[in-house]
Amino acid sequence: MIELEGVPELIDPVMVAAFEGWNDAGDAASTAVAHLDREWKGDVFAALDAEDYYDFQVNRPTVWMDAGVRKITWPTTRLSVVRVGGDKPRDLVLVRGIEPSMRWRSFCNELLGFAHELGVELVVILGALLGDTPHTRPVPISGTTSDPDLARRMDLEETKYEGPTGIVGVLQEACTHAGVPAVSLWAAVPHYVSQPPNPKATLALLNRLEDLIDVRIPLGELPEDARAWQVGVDQLAAEDSEVAEYVQTLEEARDTAELPEASGEAIAREFERYLRRRDGGTPPGGHATADGGDGPYLRDNPSGRTRPPKPANDDEDSSDE
């Protein structure tokens, strides 16, 4: 039995989770949850026992000095809670950690135990994958769920993926089997610029999360960081004719694929987001557009390839879970 002491009764709580590792290209997802924790000054109320889930030769602890005393920080998954104010306040339970090395089912059951005790109404798991997407276009965000009713109500895709999966996919299915509504939001990160951080992908995930759970997220310096990141990648691409040509090929493929989908619905969605931010007191210039359109994306490449490959055919594109 999980006993939570010192945690107040929560208001319409939503659990938002992200894990470093295979499902976190460019550290985009884990950085998004860290941003929420930092902006709303989250209070950590629980941490999973690192001995149960992590191989310390894979995820090593770190040693540091505190007032002359040596201390060790163990890799683990921590839970914090933040309250989002406004006309309709609600609480977010933030889960931030590392993809576990072992005992995944027990890991998910422990997180679901916390969700049950806290009365969590929805679990949103953030992920990021490397893909054939140009850095010059809005970051593709895909929202998926295993629940067909939830997919209809929240305008999400019902996942059809089959193949290897990470802790994001396992946790989502564990939620579904436990009767807890669960959604995964995936950001596609350009594979030719995979090094973290990727503030543009982090910003896109937060924008989509805003729409999904109807909260206003303070973005801080993220919009400016995203613009600076894109300028930096533009400069690097301009220095390599092969990369520049490849980026142009991706741009043409993306623009052609999205042309029929440049609908009034997408424009209306972005305009509604702008109005929410304006009414909340944020200047229009403080928000960087990151539409949530579909796009091709692939699993992180273990080879660490940084040179552009031959562009994939449309029929080879796949969605991952």
mmCIF file of C-alpha atoms in Angstrom:
data_model
loop_
_atom_site.group_PDB
_atom_site.id
_atom_site.type_symbol
_atom_site.label_atom_id
_atom_site.label_comp_id
_atom_site.label_asym_id
_atom_site.label_seq_id
_atom_site.Cartn_x
_atom_site.Cartn_y
_atom_site.Cartn_z
ATOM 1 C CA MET A 1 0.000 0.000 0.000
ATOM 2 C CA ILE A 2 1.346 3.436 -0.975
ATOM 3 C CA GLU A 3 0.903 6.030 1.753
ATOM 4 C CA LEU A 4 1.273 9.678 0.790
ATOM 5 C CA GLU A 5 1.873 12.001 3.701
ATOM 6 C CA GLY A 6 1.963 15.753 3.279
ATOM 7 C CA VAL A 7 0.250 15.724 -0.127
ATOM 8 C CA PRO A 8 -2.943 17.804 -0.050
ATOM 9 C CA GLU A 9 -6.158 16.755 -1.767
ATOM 10 C CA LEU A 10 -5.620 17.478 -5.439
ATOM 11 C CA ILE A 11 -7.914 19.280 -7.873
ATOM 12 C CA ASP A 12 -8.680 17.430 -11.136
ATOM 13 C CA PRO A 13 -5.136 15.975 -11.183
ATOM 14 C CA VAL A 14 -3.369 15.029 -14.410
ATOM 15 C CA MET A 15 -0.152 12.998 -14.341
ATOM 16 C CA VAL A 16 2.491 14.158 -16.852
ATOM 17 C CA ALA A 17 5.479 11.830 -17.280
ATOM 18 C CA ALA A 18 8.697 11.705 -19.292
ATOM 19 C CA PHE A 19 11.733 9.436 -19.145
ATOM 20 C CA GLU A 20 15.285 9.965 -20.300
ATOM 21 C CA GLY A 21 16.635 7.367 -22.691
ATOM 22 C CA TRP A 22 15.333 5.628 -25.805
ATOM 23 C CA ASN A 23 12.062 7.603 -25.969
ATOM 24 C CA ASP A 24 13.663 11.017 -25.416
ATOM 25 C CA ALA A 25 15.417 12.177 -28.598
ATOM 26 C CA GLY A 26 17.174 15.495 -28.046
ATOM 27 C CA ASP A 27 16.075 15.310 -24.377
ATOM 28 C CA ALA A 28 12.933 17.082 -25.605
ATOM 29 C CA ALA A 29 10.407 15.201 -23.450
ATOM 30 C CA SER A 30 12.324 15.122 -20.152
ATOM 31 C CA THR A 31 13.209 18.802 -20.600
ATOM 32 C CA ALA A 32 9.507 19.612 -21.033
ATOM 33 C CA VAL A 33 8.608 18.036 -17.673
ATOM 34 C CA ALA A 34 11.640 19.684 -16.052
ATOM 35 C CA HIS A 35 10.381 23.029 -17.412
ATOM 36 C CA LEU A 36 6.961 22.489 -15.820
ATOM 37 C CA ASP A 37 8.577 21.561 -12.512
ATOM 38 C CA ARG A 38 10.844 24.608 -12.586
ATOM 39 C CA GLU A 39 8.235 27.169 -13.698
ATOM 40 C CA TRP A 40 5.649 26.042 -11.127
ATOM 41 C CA LYS A 41 8.180 25.216 -8.386
ATOM 42 C CA GLY A 42 7.142 21.610 -7.939
ATOM 43 C CA ASP A 43 7.414 19.884 -4.576
ATOM 44 C CA VAL A 44 8.914 16.374 -4.743
ATOM 45 C CA PHE A 45 6.825 14.044 -2.598
ATOM 46 C CA ALA A 46 8.082 10.605 -3.663
ATOM 47 C CA ALA A 47 10.991 8.830 -5.332
ATOM 48 C CA LEU A 48 11.123 5.226 -6.508
ATOM 49 C CA ASP A 49 13.779 2.992 -4.957
ATOM 50 C CA ALA A 50 16.677 3.080 -7.425
ATOM 51 C CA GLU A 51 17.835 -0.394 -6.325
ATOM 52 C CA ASP A 52 14.657 -1.930 -7.729
ATOM 53 C CA TYR A 53 14.811 -0.615 -11.280
ATOM 54 C CA TYR A 54 18.238 0.613 -12.380
ATOM 55 C CA ASP A 55 21.527 -0.949 -13.434
ATOM 56 C CA PHE A 56 24.098 1.413 -11.955
ATOM 57 C CA GLN A 57 26.698 0.386 -14.519
ATOM 58 C CA VAL A 58 24.352 1.770 -17.183
ATOM 59 C CA ASN A 59 23.021 4.767 -15.239
ATOM 60 C CA ARG A 60 25.762 5.641 -12.814
ATOM 61 C CA PRO A 61 25.214 7.640 -9.613
ATOM 62 C CA THR A 62 26.948 10.995 -9.232
ATOM 63 C CA VAL A 63 28.978 12.226 -6.285
ATOM 64 C CA TRP A 64 29.016 15.853 -5.177
ATOM 65 C CA MET A 65 30.080 18.060 -2.290
ATOM 66 C CA ASP A 66 27.638 19.686 0.107
ATOM 67 C CA ALA A 67 29.306 22.006 2.631
ATOM 68 C CA GLY A 68 32.406 19.833 2.560
ATOM 69 C CA VAL A 69 30.462 16.577 2.876
ATOM 70 C CA ARG A 70 30.502 14.112 -0.039
ATOM 71 C CA LYS A 71 27.035 12.954 -1.106
ATOM 72 C CA ILE A 72 25.713 10.629 -3.779
ATOM 73 C CA THR A 73 22.695 11.188 -6.014
ATOM 74 C CA TRP A 74 21.229 7.938 -7.295
ATOM 75 C CA PRO A 75 19.495 7.706 -10.677
ATOM 76 C CA THR A 76 15.778 7.239 -10.115
ATOM 77 C CA THR A 77 12.283 8.479 -10.942
ATOM 78 C CA ARG A 78 10.814 11.269 -8.824
ATOM 79 C CA LEU A 79 7.262 12.556 -8.474
ATOM 80 C CA SER A 80 6.335 16.141 -7.715
ATOM 81 C CA VAL A 81 3.078 18.065 -7.622
ATOM 82 C CA VAL A 82 2.321 21.581 -8.901
ATOM 83 C CA ARG A 83 -0.853 23.631 -8.784
ATOM 84 C CA VAL A 84 -1.882 25.531 -11.898
ATOM 85 C CA GLY A 85 -3.810 28.659 -10.971
ATOM 86 C CA GLY A 86 -6.367 30.643 -12.961
ATOM 87 C CA ASP A 87 -10.131 30.556 -13.293
ATOM 88 C CA LYS A 88 -10.134 26.755 -13.169
ATOM 89 C CA PRO A 89 -7.196 25.647 -10.990
ATOM 90 C CA ARG A 90 -5.969 22.086 -11.277
ATOM 91 C CA ASP A 91 -2.998 20.045 -10.140
ATOM 92 C CA LEU A 92 -0.335 18.296 -12.188
ATOM 93 C CA VAL A 93 1.564 15.287 -10.887
ATOM 94 C CA LEU A 94 4.938 15.409 -12.639
ATOM 95 C CA VAL A 95 6.891 12.186 -13.148
ATOM 96 C CA ARG A 96 10.467 12.631 -14.309
ATOM 97 C CA GLY A 97 13.072 9.915 -14.411
ATOM 98 C CA ILE A 98 15.110 7.514 -16.482
ATOM 99 C CA GLU A 99 13.837 4.560 -18.463
ATOM 100 C CA PRO A 100 14.286 1.650 -16.024
ATOM 101 C CA SER A 101 16.810 -1.097 -16.691
ATOM 102 C CA MET A 102 14.655 -3.895 -15.250
ATOM 103 C CA ARG A 103 11.278 -4.859 -13.696
ATOM 104 C CA TRP A 104 9.221 -2.675 -16.022
ATOM 105 C CA ARG A 105 5.909 -4.174 -14.946
ATOM 106 C CA SER A 106 6.610 -3.488 -11.287
ATOM 107 C CA PHE A 107 7.798 0.003 -12.217
ATOM 108 C CA CYS A 108 4.516 0.767 -14.005
ATOM 109 C CA ASN A 109 2.446 -0.772 -11.205
ATOM 110 C CA GLU A 110 4.166 1.462 -8.664
ATOM 111 C CA LEU A 111 3.444 4.581 -10.723
ATOM 112 C CA LEU A 112 -0.159 3.465 -11.178
ATOM 113 C CA GLY A 113 -0.389 3.009 -7.419
ATOM 114 C CA PHE A 114 0.509 6.668 -6.959
ATOM 115 C CA ALA A 115 -1.969 7.661 -9.676
ATOM 116 C CA HIS A 116 -4.746 5.725 -7.924
ATOM 117 C CA GLU A 117 -4.005 7.146 -4.479
ATOM 118 C CA LEU A 118 -3.889 10.711 -5.845
ATOM 119 C CA GLY A 119 -7.077 10.376 -7.886
ATOM 120 C CA VAL A 120 -5.367 11.055 -11.208
ATOM 121 C CA GLU A 121 -7.952 11.503 -13.985
ATOM 122 C CA LEU A 122 -5.603 11.330 -16.981
ATOM 123 C CA VAL A 123 -2.007 10.252 -17.636
ATOM 124 C CA VAL A 124 -0.068 12.085 -20.360
ATOM 125 C CA ILE A 125 3.292 10.580 -21.319
ATOM 126 C CA LEU A 126 5.704 12.679 -23.376
ATOM 127 C CA GLY A 127 8.187 11.193 -25.836
ATOM 128 C CA ALA A 128 10.472 12.264 -28.665
ATOM 129 C CA LEU A 129 11.809 10.280 -31.617
ATOM 130 C CA LEU A 130 14.330 10.953 -34.376
ATOM 131 C CA GLY A 131 12.761 11.320 -37.807
ATOM 132 C CA ASP A 132 12.987 12.533 -41.374
ATOM 133 C CA THR A 133 11.637 15.991 -40.598
ATOM 134 C CA PRO A 134 13.260 19.344 -41.478
ATOM 135 C CA HIS A 135 14.301 21.637 -38.650
ATOM 136 C CA THR A 136 12.894 24.608 -40.579
ATOM 137 C CA ARG A 137 9.264 23.503 -40.266
ATOM 138 C CA PRO A 138 6.935 23.213 -37.245
ATOM 139 C CA VAL A 139 7.746 20.189 -35.124
ATOM 140 C CA PRO A 140 5.336 17.309 -35.871
ATOM 141 C CA ILE A 141 3.485 16.243 -32.724
ATOM 142 C CA SER A 142 1.489 13.030 -32.705
ATOM 143 C CA GLY A 143 -1.045 12.300 -29.979
ATOM 144 C CA THR A 144 -1.950 8.625 -29.554
ATOM 145 C CA THR A 145 -4.046 6.472 -27.253
ATOM 146 C CA SER A 146 -5.155 2.856 -27.039
ATOM 147 C CA ASP A 147 -8.672 3.887 -26.016
ATOM 148 C CA PRO A 148 -10.950 4.428 -29.062
ATOM 149 C CA ASP A 149 -13.453 6.478 -27.045
ATOM 150 C CA LEU A 150 -10.683 8.715 -25.702
ATOM 151 C CA ALA A 151 -9.309 9.083 -29.225
ATOM 152 C CA ARG A 152 -12.669 10.395 -30.451
ATOM 153 C CA ARG A 153 -13.256 12.716 -27.506
ATOM 154 C CA MET A 154 -9.775 14.268 -27.522
ATOM 155 C CA ASP A 155 -9.121 14.226 -31.280
ATOM 156 C CA LEU A 156 -6.237 11.737 -31.014
ATOM 157 C CA GLU A 157 -4.984 8.857 -33.109
ATOM 158 C CA GLU A 158 -5.796 5.336 -31.987
ATOM 159 C CA THR A 159 -2.390 3.675 -31.928
ATOM 160 C CA LYS A 160 -1.818 0.844 -34.381
ATOM 161 C CA TYR A 161 1.934 0.472 -33.854
ATOM 162 C CA GLU A 162 3.454 -3.011 -33.684
ATOM 163 C CA GLY A 163 7.105 -3.631 -32.875
ATOM 164 C CA PRO A 164 9.738 -2.866 -30.216
ATOM 165 C CA THR A 165 8.636 -0.340 -27.618
ATOM 166 C CA GLY A 166 10.033 1.614 -24.699
ATOM 167 C CA ILE A 167 8.786 2.508 -21.244
ATOM 168 C CA VAL A 168 6.401 5.091 -22.748
ATOM 169 C CA GLY A 169 4.519 2.401 -24.682
ATOM 170 C CA VAL A 170 4.578 -0.038 -21.768
ATOM 171 C CA LEU A 171 3.279 2.530 -19.278
ATOM 172 C CA GLN A 172 0.506 3.615 -21.634
ATOM 173 C CA GLU A 173 -0.688 0.030 -22.036
ATOM 174 C CA ALA A 174 -0.452 -0.546 -18.279
ATOM 175 C CA CYS A 175 -2.703 2.481 -17.750
ATOM 176 C CA THR A 176 -5.177 1.200 -20.322
ATOM 177 C CA HIS A 177 -5.408 -2.237 -18.674
ATOM 178 C CA ALA A 178 -5.838 -0.575 -15.267
ATOM 179 C CA GLY A 179 -8.701 1.567 -16.563
ATOM 180 C CA VAL A 180 -6.760 4.847 -16.318
ATOM 181 C CA PRO A 181 -7.162 7.120 -19.382
ATOM 182 C CA ALA A 182 -3.722 7.578 -20.953
ATOM 183 C CA VAL A 183 -2.327 9.575 -23.866
ATOM 184 C CA SER A 184 1.141 9.733 -25.420
ATOM 185 C CA LEU A 185 2.437 12.880 -27.137
ATOM 186 C CA TRP A 186 5.381 12.342 -29.492
ATOM 187 C CA ALA A 187 7.664 14.999 -30.963
ATOM 188 C CA ALA A 188 9.632 14.265 -34.139
ATOM 189 C CA VAL A 189 13.237 15.511 -33.884
ATOM 190 C CA PRO A 190 15.400 15.906 -37.031
ATOM 191 C CA HIS A 191 17.821 12.980 -37.036
ATOM 192 C CA TYR A 192 20.588 15.064 -38.597
ATOM 193 C CA VAL A 193 20.654 17.360 -35.565
ATOM 194 C CA SER A 194 19.923 14.916 -32.746
ATOM 195 C CA GLN A 195 22.210 16.332 -30.061
ATOM 196 C CA PRO A 196 20.386 17.739 -27.027
ATOM 197 C CA PRO A 197 18.989 20.120 -26.165
ATOM 198 C CA ASN A 198 16.229 20.727 -28.690
ATOM 199 C CA PRO A 199 14.163 23.618 -27.303
ATOM 200 C CA LYS A 200 11.998 23.773 -30.434
ATOM 201 C CA ALA A 201 10.751 20.216 -29.864
ATOM 202 C CA THR A 202 10.305 20.866 -26.137
ATOM 203 C CA LEU A 203 8.247 23.962 -26.927
ATOM 204 C CA ALA A 204 6.076 22.022 -29.388
ATOM 205 C CA LEU A 205 5.334 19.348 -26.774
ATOM 206 C CA LEU A 206 4.338 21.979 -24.221
ATOM 207 C CA ASN A 207 2.090 23.746 -26.722
ATOM 208 C CA ARG A 208 0.311 20.476 -27.513
ATOM 209 C CA LEU A 209 0.037 19.670 -23.810
ATOM 210 C CA GLU A 210 -1.619 23.072 -23.276
ATOM 211 C CA ASP A 211 -4.279 22.231 -25.827
ATOM 212 C CA LEU A 212 -4.813 18.731 -24.494
ATOM 213 C CA ILE A 213 -5.385 19.526 -20.820
ATOM 214 C CA ASP A 214 -6.576 23.135 -21.247
ATOM 215 C CA VAL A 215 -3.995 24.917 -19.095
ATOM 216 C CA ARG A 216 -1.785 27.894 -19.797
ATOM 217 C CA ILE A 217 1.884 26.985 -19.421
ATOM 218 C CA PRO A 218 4.420 29.767 -18.766
ATOM 219 C CA LEU A 219 7.038 29.358 -21.474
ATOM 220 C CA GLY A 220 9.768 31.573 -20.035
ATOM 221 C CA GLU A 221 12.736 31.770 -22.381
ATOM 222 C CA LEU A 222 11.787 28.705 -24.427
ATOM 223 C CA PRO A 223 10.446 30.635 -27.466
ATOM 224 C CA GLU A 224 13.658 32.635 -27.724
ATOM 225 C CA ASP A 225 15.775 29.521 -27.160
ATOM 226 C CA ALA A 226 13.845 27.766 -29.946
ATOM 227 C CA ARG A 227 14.464 30.623 -32.370
ATOM 228 C CA ALA A 228 18.164 30.721 -31.465
ATOM 229 C CA TRP A 229 18.404 26.938 -31.931
ATOM 230 C CA GLN A 230 16.904 27.136 -35.413
ATOM 231 C CA VAL A 231 19.218 29.992 -36.419
ATOM 232 C CA GLY A 232 22.199 27.970 -35.215
ATOM 233 C CA VAL A 233 21.139 24.885 -37.181
ATOM 234 C CA ASP A 234 20.505 27.081 -40.254
ATOM 235 C CA GLN A 235 24.083 28.301 -40.051
ATOM 236 C CA LEU A 236 25.503 24.785 -39.672
ATOM 237 C CA ALA A 237 23.438 23.490 -42.593
ATOM 238 C CA ALA A 238 24.560 26.385 -44.800
ATOM 239 C CA GLU A 239 28.176 25.358 -44.270
ATOM 240 C CA ASP A 240 27.610 21.869 -45.736
ATOM 241 C CA SER A 241 26.099 21.728 -49.223
ATOM 242 C CA GLU A 242 25.101 18.070 -48.806
ATOM 243 C CA VAL A 243 23.172 18.804 -45.609
ATOM 244 C CA ALA A 244 21.583 21.912 -47.151
ATOM 245 C CA GLU A 245 20.416 19.908 -50.156
ATOM 246 C CA TYR A 246 19.012 17.184 -47.937
ATOM 247 C CA VAL A 247 17.133 19.707 -45.784
ATOM 248 C CA GLN A 248 15.614 21.192 -48.933
ATOM 249 C CA THR A 249 14.458 17.721 -49.998
ATOM 250 C CA LEU A 250 12.797 17.200 -46.620
ATOM 251 C CA GLU A 251 11.142 20.611 -46.824
ATOM 252 C CA GLU A 252 9.668 19.851 -50.235
ATOM 253 C CA ALA A 253 8.383 16.464 -49.093
ATOM 254 C CA ARG A 254 6.863 17.954 -45.927
ATOM 255 C CA ASP A 255 5.213 20.867 -47.750
ATOM 256 C CA THR A 256 3.750 18.579 -50.396
ATOM 257 C CA ALA A 257 2.375 16.170 -47.815
ATOM 258 C CA GLU A 258 0.799 18.908 -45.708
ATOM 259 C CA LEU A 259 -0.635 21.070 -48.468
ATOM 260 C CA PRO A 260 -4.032 19.315 -48.516
ATOM 261 C CA GLU A 261 -4.148 19.501 -44.708
ATOM 262 C CA ALA A 262 -3.547 23.254 -44.443
ATOM 263 C CA SER A 263 -7.154 23.559 -43.326
ATOM 264 C CA GLY A 264 -9.132 26.213 -41.518
ATOM 265 C CA GLU A 265 -9.228 23.874 -38.508
ATOM 266 C CA ALA A 266 -5.452 24.089 -38.042
ATOM 267 C CA ILE A 267 -5.512 27.865 -38.432
ATOM 268 C CA ALA A 268 -8.386 28.159 -35.948
ATOM 269 C CA ARG A 269 -6.530 25.994 -33.417
ATOM 270 C CA GLU A 270 -3.470 28.234 -33.549
ATOM 271 C CA PHE A 271 -5.603 31.391 -33.332
ATOM 272 C CA GLU A 272 -7.405 30.051 -30.243
ATOM 273 C CA ARG A 273 -4.051 29.397 -28.579
ATOM 274 C CA TYR A 274 -2.985 32.954 -29.377
ATOM 275 C CA LEU A 275 -6.171 34.371 -27.843
ATOM 276 C CA ARG A 276 -5.709 32.339 -24.664
ATOM 277 C CA ARG A 277 -2.213 33.671 -24.218
ATOM 278 C CA ARG A 278 -3.276 37.247 -24.960
ATOM 279 C CA ASP A 279 -6.110 37.065 -22.445
ATOM 280 C CA GLY A 280 -3.698 35.597 -19.912
ATOM 281 C CA GLY A 281 -1.421 38.643 -20.184
ATOM 282 C CA THR A 282 1.343 37.143 -22.334
ATOM 283 C CA PRO A 283 2.404 39.406 -25.226
ATOM 284 C CA PRO A 284 1.817 37.853 -28.678
ATOM 285 C CA GLY A 285 5.563 37.875 -29.290
ATOM 286 C CA GLY A 286 6.091 35.566 -26.322
ATOM 287 C CA HIS A 287 4.652 32.540 -28.077
ATOM 288 C CA ALA A 288 6.392 30.581 -30.794
ATOM 289 C CA THR A 289 4.101 28.701 -33.149
ATOM 290 C CA ALA A 290 4.565 24.952 -33.160
ATOM 291 C CA ASP A 291 1.653 23.267 -34.900
ATOM 292 C CA GLY A 292 0.779 19.684 -34.064
ATOM 293 C CA GLY A 293 0.433 18.305 -37.583
ATOM 294 C CA ASP A 294 1.323 14.785 -38.522
ATOM 295 C CA GLY A 295 4.658 13.934 -40.073
ATOM 296 C CA PRO A 296 6.998 11.005 -40.650
ATOM 297 C CA TYR A 297 9.183 10.008 -37.722
ATOM 298 C CA LEU A 298 11.376 7.071 -36.892
ATOM 299 C CA ARG A 299 12.869 5.404 -33.849
ATOM 300 C CA ASP A 300 16.170 6.755 -32.510
ATOM 301 C CA ASN A 301 19.049 5.387 -34.589
ATOM 302 C CA PRO A 302 21.520 3.489 -32.371
ATOM 303 C CA SER A 303 24.300 4.056 -34.893
ATOM 304 C CA GLY A 304 24.512 7.711 -33.909
ATOM 305 C CA ARG A 305 24.442 8.739 -37.581
ATOM 306 C CA THR A 306 24.778 12.484 -38.110
ATOM 307 C CA ARG A 307 25.188 12.584 -41.905
ATOM 308 C CA PRO A 308 21.989 12.706 -43.935
ATOM 309 C CA PRO A 309 20.913 9.424 -45.528
ATOM 310 C CA LYS A 310 19.022 8.999 -48.736
ATOM 311 C CA PRO A 311 15.476 10.317 -48.117
ATOM 312 C CA ALA A 312 13.006 7.559 -47.276
ATOM 313 C CA ASN A 313 10.063 6.809 -49.556
ATOM 314 C CA ASP A 314 6.625 7.796 -48.324
ATOM 315 C CA ASP A 315 5.579 4.169 -47.975
ATOM 316 C CA GLU A 316 8.480 3.532 -45.603
ATOM 317 C CA ASP A 317 7.363 6.104 -43.058
ATOM 318 C CA SER A 318 6.224 4.629 -39.764
ATOM 319 C CA SER A 319 4.759 5.818 -36.503
ATOM 320 C CA ASP A 320 6.311 4.501 -33.301
ATOM 321 C CA GLU A 321 4.993 3.947 -29.887
#
